JSON list of C-alpha atoms in Angstrom, two decimals:
[
{"chain": "A", "resi": 1, "resn": "MET", "atom": "CA", "xyz": [36.94, -72.00, 102.21]},
{"chain": "A", "resi": 2, "resn": "PRO", "atom": "CA", "xyz": [39.95, -73.10, 100.13]},
{"chain": "A", "resi": 3, "resn": "SER", "atom": "CA", "xyz": [39.18, -72.15, 96.54]},
{"chain": "A", "resi": 4, "resn": "ARG", "atom": "CA", "xyz": [40.49, -75.40, 95.01]},
{"chain": "A", "resi": 5, "resn": "TYR", "atom": "CA", "xyz": [38.07, -77.46, 97.08]},
{"chain": "A", "resi": 6, "resn": "ALA", "atom": "CA", "xyz": [35.18, -75.19, 96.14]},
{"chain": "A", "resi": 7, "resn": "GLN", "atom": "CA", "xyz": [36.09, -75.30, 92.46]},
{"chain": "A", "resi": 8, "resn": "LEU", "atom": "CA", "xyz": [36.03, -79.08, 92.44]},
{"chain": "A", "resi": 9, "resn": "PHE", "atom": "CA", "xyz": [32.90, -79.66, 94.51]},
{"chain": "A", "resi": 10, "resn": "PHE", "atom": "CA", "xyz": [30.68, -76.58, 94.35]},
{"chain": "A", "resi": 11, "resn": "GLY", "atom": "CA", "xyz": [28.82, -77.24, 91.12]},
{"chain": "A", "resi": 12, "resn": "PRO", "atom": "CA", "xyz": [25.92, -75.14, 89.80]},
{"chain": "A", "resi": 13, "resn": "THR", "atom": "CA", "xyz": [23.23, -77.04, 91.70]},
{"chain": "A", "resi": 14, "resn": "THR", "atom": "CA", "xyz": [25.25, -76.95, 94.93]},
{"chain": "A", "resi": 15, "resn": "ARG", "atom": "CA", "xyz": [25.73, -73.20, 94.56]},
{"chain": "A", "resi": 16, "resn": "ALA", "atom": "CA", "xyz": [22.00, -72.81, 93.95]},
{"chain": "A", "resi": 17, "resn": "ARG", "atom": "CA", "xyz": [21.25, -74.64, 97.19]},
{"chain": "A", "resi": 18, "resn": "GLN", "atom": "CA", "xyz": [23.71, -72.40, 99.06]},
{"chain": "A", "resi": 19, "resn": "GLU", "atom": "CA", "xyz": [22.21, -69.25, 97.64]},
{"chain": "A", "resi": 20, "resn": "ALA", "atom": "CA", "xyz": [18.70, -70.40, 98.53]},
{"chain": "A", "resi": 21, "resn": "VAL", "atom": "CA", "xyz": [19.63, -70.37, 102.23]},
{"chain": "A", "resi": 22, "resn": "ASN", "atom": "CA", "xyz": [22.30, -67.63, 102.03]},
{"chain": "A", "resi": 23, "resn": "SER", "atom": "CA", "xyz": [25.06, -70.00, 103.13]},
{"chain": "A", "resi": 24, "resn": "HIS", "atom": "CA", "xyz": [27.02, -68.91, 100.04]},
{"chain": "A", "resi": 25, "resn": "ILE", "atom": "CA", "xyz": [28.01, -65.81, 102.04]},
{"chain": "A", "resi": 26, "resn": "ALA", "atom": "CA", "xyz": [30.27, -67.99, 104.21]},
{"chain": "A", "resi": 27, "resn": "TYR", "atom": "CA", "xyz": [31.91, -69.32, 101.05]},
{"chain": "A", "resi": 28, "resn": "SER", "atom": "CA", "xyz": [32.57, -65.97, 99.42]},
{"chain": "A", "resi": 29, "resn": "ASP", "atom": "CA", "xyz": [35.73, -67.30, 97.77]},
{"chain": "A", "resi": 30, "resn": "GLY", "atom": "CA", "xyz": [33.71, -69.98, 96.03]},
{"chain": "A", "resi": 31, "resn": "GLY", "atom": "CA", "xyz": [36.41, -71.07, 93.64]},
{"chain": "A", "resi": 32, "resn": "GLU", "atom": "CA", "xyz": [36.24, -68.07, 91.33]},
{"chain": "A", "resi": 33, "resn": "HIS", "atom": "CA", "xyz": [39.91, -67.41, 92.02]},
{"chain": "A", "resi": 34, "resn": "ASP", "atom": "CA", "xyz": [41.04, -71.02, 91.76]},
{"chain": "A", "resi": 35, "resn": "ASP", "atom": "CA", "xyz": [44.43, -71.18, 90.10]},
{"chain": "A", "resi": 36, "resn": "GLY", "atom": "CA", "xyz": [44.38, -74.95, 89.68]},
{"chain": "A", "resi": 37, "resn": "GLU", "atom": "CA", "xyz": [47.11, -75.49, 92.26]},
{"chain": "A", "resi": 38, "resn": "ARG", "atom": "CA", "xyz": [46.84, -78.59, 94.43]},
{"chain": "A", "resi": 39, "resn": "MET", "atom": "CA", "xyz": [46.28, -78.01, 98.14]},
{"chain": "A", "resi": 40, "resn": "PRO", "atom": "CA", "xyz": [49.22, -79.20, 100.29]},
{"chain": "A", "resi": 41, "resn": "LEU", "atom": "CA", "xyz": [48.52, -80.72, 103.69]},
{"chain": "A", "resi": 42, "resn": "GLY", "atom": "CA", "xyz": [49.47, -78.60, 106.69]},
{"chain": "A", "resi": 43, "resn": "PRO", "atom": "CA", "xyz": [50.63, -79.62, 110.18]},
{"chain": "A", "resi": 44, "resn": "ALA", "atom": "CA", "xyz": [47.06, -80.04, 111.48]},
{"chain": "A", "resi": 45, "resn": "GLN", "atom": "CA", "xyz": [46.10, -82.39, 108.68]},
{"chain": "A", "resi": 46, "resn": "VAL", "atom": "CA", "xyz": [49.35, -84.36, 108.87]},
{"chain": "A", "resi": 47, "resn": "GLY", "atom": "CA", "xyz": [48.95, -84.77, 112.64]},
{"chain": "A", "resi": 48, "resn": "LEU", "atom": "CA", "xyz": [45.36, -85.95, 112.34]},
{"chain": "A", "resi": 49, "resn": "ILE", "atom": "CA", "xyz": [46.23, -88.55, 109.70]},
{"chain": "A", "resi": 50, "resn": "ALA", "atom": "CA", "xyz": [49.21, -89.84, 111.68]},
{"chain": "A", "resi": 51, "resn": "GLY", "atom": "CA", "xyz": [47.04, -90.48, 114.73]},
{"chain": "A", "resi": 52, "resn": "GLN", "atom": "CA", "xyz": [44.34, -92.55, 113.04]},
{"chain": "A", "resi": 53, "resn": "ARG", "atom": "CA", "xyz": [43.71, -96.28, 113.14]},
{"chain": "A", "resi": 54, "resn": "HIS", "atom": "CA", "xyz": [41.11, -96.25, 110.35]},
{"chain": "A", "resi": 55, "resn": "PHE", "atom": "CA", "xyz": [39.51, -94.23, 107.57]},
{"chain": "A", "resi": 56, "resn": "PHE", "atom": "CA", "xyz": [36.93, -94.64, 104.82]},
{"chain": "A", "resi": 57, "resn": "LEU", "atom": "CA", "xyz": [38.01, -94.89, 101.19]},
{"chain": "A", "resi": 58, "resn": "ALA", "atom": "CA", "xyz": [35.64, -93.86, 98.38]},
{"chain": "A", "resi": 59, "resn": "THR", "atom": "CA", "xyz": [36.34, -94.88, 94.78]},
{"chain": "A", "resi": 60, "resn": "VAL", "atom": "CA", "xyz": [34.41, -94.64, 91.51]},
{"chain": "A", "resi": 61, "resn": "THR", "atom": "CA", "xyz": [33.13, -97.81, 89.86]},
{"chain": "A", "resi": 62, "resn": "PRO", "atom": "CA", "xyz": [33.19, -98.26, 86.06]},
{"chain": "A", "resi": 63, "resn": "SER", "atom": "CA", "xyz": [29.37, -98.08, 86.18]},
{"chain": "A", "resi": 64, "resn": "GLY", "atom": "CA", "xyz": [29.59, -94.62, 87.78]},
{"chain": "A", "resi": 65, "resn": "TRP", "atom": "CA", "xyz": [28.47, -95.64, 91.26]},
{"chain": "A", "resi": 66, "resn": "PRO", "atom": "CA", "xyz": [30.43, -94.60, 94.36]},
{"chain": "A", "resi": 67, "resn": "TYR", "atom": "CA", "xyz": [32.01, -97.39, 96.38]},
{"chain": "A", "resi": 68, "resn": "ILE", "atom": "CA", "xyz": [33.03, -96.90, 100.01]},
{"chain": "A", "resi": 69, "resn": "GLN", "atom": "CA", "xyz": [35.27, -99.23, 101.97]},
{"chain": "A", "resi": 70, "resn": "HIS", "atom": "CA", "xyz": [36.61, -99.16, 105.51]},
{"chain": "A", "resi": 71, "resn": "ARG", "atom": "CA", "xyz": [40.37, -99.36, 105.87]},
{"chain": "A", "resi": 72, "resn": "GLY", "atom": "CA", "xyz": [42.02, -100.02, 109.23]},
{"chain": "A", "resi": 73, "resn": "GLY", "atom": "CA", "xyz": [45.40, -100.74, 110.75]},
{"chain": "A", "resi": 74, "resn": "PRO", "atom": "CA", "xyz": [47.70, -99.77, 113.60]},
{"chain": "A", "resi": 75, "resn": "ARG", "atom": "CA", "xyz": [48.07, -96.11, 114.45]},
{"chain": "A", "resi": 76, "resn": "GLY", "atom": "CA", "xyz": [50.17, -94.43, 111.78]},
{"chain": "A", "resi": 77, "resn": "PHE", "atom": "CA", "xyz": [49.51, -96.94, 109.00]},
{"chain": "A", "resi": 78, "resn": "VAL", "atom": "CA", "xyz": [48.57, -94.08, 106.67]},
{"chain": "A", "resi": 79, "resn": "HIS", "atom": "CA", "xyz": [51.79, -92.25, 105.81]},
{"chain": "A", "resi": 80, "resn": "VAL", "atom": "CA", "xyz": [52.16, -88.66, 104.65]},
{"chain": "A", "resi": 81, "resn": "LEU", "atom": "CA", "xyz": [55.14, -88.95, 102.31]},
{"chain": "A", "resi": 82, "resn": "ASP", "atom": "CA", "xyz": [55.14, -85.21, 101.65]},
{"chain": "A", "resi": 83, "resn": "PRO", "atom": "CA", "xyz": [52.53, -82.40, 101.83]},
{"chain": "A", "resi": 84, "resn": "LEU", "atom": "CA", "xyz": [51.04, -83.51, 98.51]},
{"chain": "A", "resi": 85, "resn": "THR", "atom": "CA", "xyz": [51.30, -87.30, 98.82]},
{"chain": "A", "resi": 86, "resn": "VAL", "atom": "CA", "xyz": [49.81, -89.86, 101.18]},
{"chain": "A", "resi": 87, "resn": "ALA", "atom": "CA", "xyz": [50.18, -93.64, 100.94]},
{"chain": "A", "resi": 88, "resn": "PHE", "atom": "CA", "xyz": [49.21, -96.83, 102.73]},
{"chain": "A", "resi": 89, "resn": "ALA", "atom": "CA", "xyz": [49.83, -100.54, 102.37]},
{"chain": "A", "resi": 90, "resn": "ASP", "atom": "CA", "xyz": [46.95, -102.54, 100.92]},
{"chain": "A", "resi": 91, "resn": "PHE", "atom": "CA", "xyz": [46.33, -105.44, 103.31]},
{"chain": "A", "resi": 92, "resn": "GLU", "atom": "CA", "xyz": [44.98, -108.75, 102.07]},
{"chain": "A", "resi": 93, "resn": "GLY", "atom": "CA", "xyz": [41.22, -109.11, 102.57]},
{"chain": "A", "resi": 94, "resn": "ASN", "atom": "CA", "xyz": [38.35, -110.92, 100.92]},
{"chain": "A", "resi": 95, "resn": "GLU", "atom": "CA", "xyz": [40.02, -110.74, 97.49]},
{"chain": "A", "resi": 96, "resn": "GLN", "atom": "CA", "xyz": [37.16, -108.89, 95.77]},
{"chain": "A", "resi": 97, "resn": "TYR", "atom": "CA", "xyz": [39.60, -106.10, 94.81]},
{"chain": "A", "resi": 98, "resn": "VAL", "atom": "CA", "xyz": [36.78, -103.65, 94.19]},
{"chain": "A", "resi": 99, "resn": "SER", "atom": "CA", "xyz": [38.63, -100.57, 95.46]},
{"chain": "A", "resi": 100, "resn": "THR", "atom": "CA", "xyz": [41.93, -101.42, 93.79]},
{"chain": "A", "resi": 101, "resn": "GLY", "atom": "CA", "xyz": [40.14, -102.37, 90.57]},
{"chain": "A", "resi": 102, "resn": "ASN", "atom": "CA", "xyz": [38.25, -99.08, 90.61]},
{"chain": "A", "resi": 103, "resn": "ILE", "atom": "CA", "xyz": [41.51, -97.20, 91.09]},
{"chain": "A", "resi": 104, "resn": "ASP", "atom": "CA", "xyz": [43.03, -99.03, 88.13]},
{"chain": "A", "resi": 105, "resn": "ALA", "atom": "CA", "xyz": [40.18, -97.68, 85.97]},
{"chain": "A", "resi": 106, "resn": "ASP", "atom": "CA", "xyz": [39.69, -94.24, 87.57]},
{"chain": "A", "resi": 107, "resn": "GLY", "atom": "CA", "xyz": [42.14, -92.95, 90.14]},
{"chain": "A", "resi": 108, "resn": "ARG", "atom": "CA", "xyz": [39.82, -90.37, 91.70]},
{"chain": "A", "resi": 109, "resn": "VAL", "atom": "CA", "xyz": [39.42, -91.14, 95.40]},
{"chain": "A", "resi": 110, "resn": "ALA", "atom": "CA", "xyz": [38.22, -89.57, 98.62]},
{"chain": "A", "resi": 111, "resn": "LEU", "atom": "CA", "xyz": [39.63, -90.44, 102.05]},
{"chain": "A", "resi": 112, "resn": "PHE", "atom": "CA", "xyz": [37.50, -89.61, 105.06]},
{"chain": "A", "resi": 113, "resn": "PHE", "atom": "CA", "xyz": [39.20, -89.44, 108.47]},
{"chain": "A", "resi": 114, "resn": "VAL", "atom": "CA", "xyz": [37.48, -88.82, 111.83]},
{"chain": "A", "resi": 115, "resn": "ASP", "atom": "CA", "xyz": [39.31, -88.04, 115.06]},
{"chain": "A", "resi": 116, "resn": "TYR", "atom": "CA", "xyz": [36.59, -88.83, 117.59]},
{"chain": "A", "resi": 117, "resn": "PRO", "atom": "CA", "xyz": [38.12, -87.42, 120.80]},
{"chain": "A", "resi": 118, "resn": "THR", "atom": "CA", "xyz": [38.49, -83.96, 119.21]},
{"chain": "A", "resi": 119, "resn": "ARG", "atom": "CA", "xyz": [35.42, -84.33, 116.97]},
{"chain": "A", "resi": 120, "resn": "THR", "atom": "CA", "xyz": [37.51, -83.40, 113.94]},
{"chain": "A", "resi": 121, "resn": "ARG", "atom": "CA", "xyz": [37.04, -84.74, 110.44]},
{"chain": "A", "resi": 122, "resn": "LEU", "atom": "CA", "xyz": [39.18, -84.48, 107.34]},
{"chain": "A", "resi": 123, "resn": "LYS", "atom": "CA", "xyz": [38.01, -84.99, 103.77]},
{"chain": "A", "resi": 124, "resn": "LEU", "atom": "CA", "xyz": [40.92, -85.60, 101.44]},
{"chain": "A", "resi": 125, "resn": "PHE", "atom": "CA", "xyz": [40.61, -85.92, 97.66]},
{"chain": "A", "resi": 126, "resn": "GLY", "atom": "CA", "xyz": [43.23, -87.03, 95.19]},
{"chain": "A", "resi": 127, "resn": "ALA", "atom": "CA", "xyz": [44.39, -89.18, 92.32]},
{"chain": "A", "resi": 128, "resn": "ALA", "atom": "CA", "xyz": [45.41, -92.67, 93.45]},
{"chain": "A", "resi": 129, "resn": "ARG", "atom": "CA", "xyz": [47.49, -95.40, 91.87]},
{"chain": "A", "resi": 130, "resn": "VAL", "atom": "CA", "xyz": [48.13, -98.97, 92.94]},
{"chain": "A", "resi": 131, "resn": "VAL", "atom": "CA", "xyz": [51.79, -99.94, 93.18]},
{"chain": "A", "resi": 132, "resn": "GLU", "atom": "CA", "xyz": [52.88, -103.55, 93.52]},
{"chain": "A", "resi": 133, "resn": "ALA", "atom": "CA", "xyz": [55.28, -104.22, 96.39]},
{"chain": "A", "resi": 134, "resn": "ASP", "atom": "CA", "xyz": [57.84, -105.80, 94.06]},
{"chain": "A", "resi": 135, "resn": "ASP", "atom": "CA", "xyz": [57.94, -102.60, 92.02]},
{"chain": "A", "resi": 136, "resn": "ASP", "atom": "CA", "xyz": [59.05, -100.45, 94.97]},
{"chain": "A", "resi": 137, "resn": "ALA", "atom": "CA", "xyz": [60.21, -102.65, 97.82]},
{"chain": "A", "resi": 138, "resn": "ALA", "atom": "CA", "xyz": [61.70, -99.75, 99.77]},
{"chain": "A", "resi": 139, "resn": "LEU", "atom": "CA", "xyz": [58.46, -97.79, 99.81]},
{"chain": "A", "resi": 140, "resn": "HIS", "atom": "CA", "xyz": [56.45, -100.88, 100.70]},
{"chain": "A", "resi": 141, "resn": "ALA", "atom": "CA", "xyz": [58.76, -101.61, 103.63]},
{"chain": "A", "resi": 142, "resn": "ARG", "atom": "CA", "xyz": [58.34, -98.03, 104.80]},
{"chain": "A", "resi": 143, "resn": "LEU", "atom": "CA", "xyz": [54.55, -98.26, 104.63]},
{"chain": "A", "resi": 144, "resn": "MET", "atom": "CA", "xyz": [54.58, -101.52, 106.56]},
{"chain": "A", "resi": 145, "resn": "THR", "atom": "CA", "xyz": [56.36, -99.80, 109.45]},
{"chain": "A", "resi": 146, "resn": "THR", "atom": "CA", "xyz": [54.58, -97.67, 112.07]},
{"chain": "A", "resi": 147, "resn": "PRO", "atom": "CA", "xyz": [55.69, -96.10, 115.36]},
{"chain": "A", "resi": 148, "resn": "GLY", "atom": "CA", "xyz": [54.45, -99.30, 117.00]},
{"chain": "A", "resi": 149, "resn": "GLY", "atom": "CA", "xyz": [56.58, -101.58, 114.84]},
{"chain": "A", "resi": 150, "resn": "VAL", "atom": "CA", "xyz": [56.23, -103.60, 111.65]},
{"chain": "A", "resi": 151, "resn": "ILE", "atom": "CA", "xyz": [52.67, -104.39, 110.61]},
{"chain": "A", "resi": 152, "resn": "PRO", "atom": "CA", "xyz": [52.14, -108.19, 110.65]},
{"chain": "A", "resi": 153, "resn": "SER", "atom": "CA", "xyz": [49.23, -108.18, 108.17]},
{"chain": "A", "resi": 154, "resn": "PRO", "atom": "CA", "xyz": [50.04, -109.65, 104.75]},
{"chain": "A", "resi": 155, "resn": "SER", "atom": "CA", "xyz": [50.34, -107.10, 101.94]},
{"chain": "A", "resi": 156, "resn": "ARG", "atom": "CA", "xyz": [51.44, -107.36, 98.32]},
{"chain": "A", "resi": 157, "resn": "ARG", "atom": "CA", "xyz": [50.72, -103.83, 97.11]},
{"chain": "A", "resi": 158, "resn": "MET", "atom": "CA", "xyz": [50.16, -100.24, 98.20]},
{"chain": "A", "resi": 159, "resn": "VAL", "atom": "CA", "xyz": [48.06, -97.24, 97.29]},
{"chain": "A", "resi": 160, "resn": "VAL", "atom": "CA", "xyz": [49.74, -93.88, 96.64]},
{"chain": "A", "resi": 161, "resn": "VAL", "atom": "CA", "xyz": [47.51, -90.80, 96.53]},
{"chain": "A", "resi": 162, "resn": "ALA", "atom": "CA", "xyz": [48.47, -87.47, 94.97]},
{"chain": "A", "resi": 163, "resn": "VAL", "atom": "CA", "xyz": [46.53, -84.95, 97.07]},
{"chain": "A", "resi": 164, "resn": "GLU", "atom": "CA", "xyz": [44.34, -82.61, 95.06]},
{"chain": "A", "resi": 165, "resn": "ALA", "atom": "CA", "xyz": [42.23, -80.90, 97.74]},
{"chain": "A", "resi": 166, "resn": "TRP", "atom": "CA", "xyz": [41.06, -81.30, 101.32]},
{"chain": "A", "resi": 167, "resn": "ASP", "atom": "CA", "xyz": [38.64, -79.80, 103.78]},
{"chain": "A", "resi": 168, "resn": "MET", "atom": "CA", "xyz": [38.12, -79.88, 107.55]},
{"chain": "A", "resi": 169, "resn": "ASN", "atom": "CA", "xyz": [34.73, -78.67, 108.72]},
{"chain": "A", "resi": 170, "resn": "CYS", "atom": "CA", "xyz": [31.62, -79.05, 110.87]},
{"chain": "A", "resi": 171, "resn": "ARG", "atom": "CA", "xyz": [31.87, -80.95, 114.14]},
{"chain": "A", "resi": 172, "resn": "LYS", "atom": "CA", "xyz": [28.10, -81.30, 114.46]},
{"chain": "A", "resi": 173, "resn": "TYR", "atom": "CA", "xyz": [26.79, -84.74, 115.32]},
{"chain": "A", "resi": 174, "resn": "ILE", "atom": "CA", "xyz": [30.22, -86.31, 115.80]},
{"chain": "A", "resi": 175, "resn": "GLN", "atom": "CA", "xyz": [30.05, -88.08, 119.15]},
{"chain": "A", "resi": 176, "resn": "PRO", "atom": "CA", "xyz": [33.32, -88.15, 121.13]},
{"chain": "A", "resi": 177, "resn": "ARG", "atom": "CA", "xyz": [34.74, -91.65, 121.50]},
{"chain": "A", "resi": 178, "resn": "TYR", "atom": "CA", "xyz": [37.89, -92.77, 123.26]},
{"chain": "A", "resi": 179, "resn": "GLU", "atom": "CA", "xyz": [40.12, -95.80, 122.89]},
{"chain": "A", "resi": 180, "resn": "ARG", "atom": "CA", "xyz": [40.98, -97.98, 125.86]},
{"chain": "A", "resi": 181, "resn": "ASP", "atom": "CA", "xyz": [44.52, -96.62, 126.29]},
{"chain": "A", "resi": 182, "resn": "ALA", "atom": "CA", "xyz": [43.21, -93.03, 126.33]},
{"chain": "A", "resi": 183, "resn": "VAL", "atom": "CA", "xyz": [40.57, -93.92, 128.93]},
{"chain": "A", "resi": 184, "resn": "ASP", "atom": "CA", "xyz": [43.15, -95.74, 131.04]},
{"chain": "A", "resi": 185, "resn": "ALA", "atom": "CA", "xyz": [45.38, -92.67, 130.99]},
{"chain": "A", "resi": 186, "resn": "MET", "atom": "CA", "xyz": [42.52, -90.39, 132.04]},
{"chain": "A", "resi": 187, "resn": "ILE", "atom": "CA", "xyz": [41.39, -92.51, 134.97]},
{"chain": "A", "resi": 188, "resn": "ALA", "atom": "CA", "xyz": [44.87, -93.57, 136.15]},
{"chain": "A", "resi": 189, "resn": "PRO", "atom": "CA", "xyz": [45.10, -90.77, 138.79]},
{"chain": "A", "resi": 190, "resn": "TYR", "atom": "CA", "xyz": [41.74, -91.81, 140.27]},
{"chain": "A", "resi": 191, "resn": "ARG", "atom": "CA", "xyz": [42.83, -95.44, 140.39]},
{"chain": "A", "resi": 192, "resn": "ASP", "atom": "CA", "xyz": [45.99, -94.40, 142.20]},
{"chain": "A", "resi": 193, "resn": "ASP", "atom": "CA", "xyz": [43.97, -92.34, 144.71]},
{"chain": "A", "resi": 194, "resn": "LEU", "atom": "CA", "xyz": [41.62, -95.26, 145.31]},
{"chain": "A", "resi": 195, "resn": "ALA", "atom": "CA", "xyz": [44.49, -97.66, 145.82]},
{"chain": "A", "resi": 196, "resn": "ALA", "atom": "CA", "xyz": [46.11, -95.29, 148.31]},
{"chain": "A", "resi": 197, "resn": "ALA", "atom": "CA", "xyz": [42.81, -94.87, 150.18]},
{"chain": "A", "resi": 198, "resn": "ASN", "atom": "CA", "xyz": [42.27, -98.64, 150.38]},
{"chain": "A", "resi": 199, "resn": "ALA", "atom": "CA", "xyz": [45.81, -99.11, 151.62]},
{"chain": "A", "resi": 200, "resn": "ARG", "atom": "CA", "xyz": [45.26, -96.50, 154.34]},
{"chain": "A", "resi": 201, "resn": "ILE", "atom": "CA", "xyz": [41.98, -98.14, 155.39]},
{"chain": "A", "resi": 202, "resn": "ALA", "atom": "CA", "xyz": [43.70, -101.52, 155.64]},
{"chain": "A", "resi": 203, "resn": "GLU", "atom": "CA", "xyz": [46.46, -99.94, 157.74]},
{"chain": "A", "resi": 204, "resn": "LEU", "atom": "CA", "xyz": [43.99, -98.36, 160.17]},
{"chain": "A", "resi": 205, "resn": "GLU", "atom": "CA", "xyz": [42.00, -101.56, 160.47]},
{"chain": "A", "resi": 206, "resn": "ALA", "atom": "CA", "xyz": [45.20, -103.43, 161.32]},
{"chain": "A", "resi": 207, "resn": "GLN", "atom": "CA", "xyz": [46.02, -100.86, 164.02]},
{"chain": "A", "resi": 208, "resn": "LEU", "atom": "CA", "xyz": [42.54, -101.23, 165.52]},
{"chain": "A", "resi": 209, "resn": "ALA", "atom": "CA", "xyz": [42.82, -104.99, 165.48]},
{"chain": "A", "resi": 210, "resn": "ALA", "atom": "CA", "xyz": [46.20, -104.79, 167.23]},
{"chain": "A", "resi": 211, "resn": "LYS", "atom": "CA", "xyz": [44.62, -102.69, 170.00]},
{"chain": "A", "resi": 212, "resn": "GLY", "atom": "CA", "xyz": [41.89, -105.24, 170.54]},
{"chain": "A", "resi": 213, "resn": "ASP", "atom": "CA", "xyz": [39.07, -103.29, 168.92]},
{"chain": "A", "resi": 214, "resn": "PRO", "atom": "CA", "xyz": [35.77, -105.03, 169.89]},
{"chain": "A", "resi": 215, "resn": "ARG", "atom": "CA", "xyz": [34.62, -105.13, 166.29]}
]
């Protein structure tokens, strides 16, 4: 267990719960040796983020309540600018601006990613800020570009997150799900075999018909 994550999220009552069921043994480095250093993203985390089409964004309201919003876009719309910074364009929606307003007041956020085919989840925590597109046109243009091309959705701002900690754990209860292109790739060989078999059947039937088969 990374100590920075434990230091931030294993409070006294959480530790008491762990000790009650002896799960604290698995988290022996429970943050006691935390040096306050932010946790950089590694190749596994960067790869997972780059492959996602959506994630869930949690912010803190001025009243102290958590607020969770779904964010989606083309694959790669969340960019890892460096191991300690992720960013994404803020697309126009229903104009409530709850998440961006929350960030303006309190930048603490959590991003929750799930890669369903591999049943892998990533919890990422950091300090976010909202940047207007006019204030950094080059970065906004970069965030509006993915491996699939320029994102057509309207956007006038972006969210930049300074990564503080992250965790990847527990695959239980995550049901594998596959997108259409992945399913098409998996069944393509069987479709090819079926097409070849049908073509061979048609060829044999034509040969029988040419020989005057009584059928």
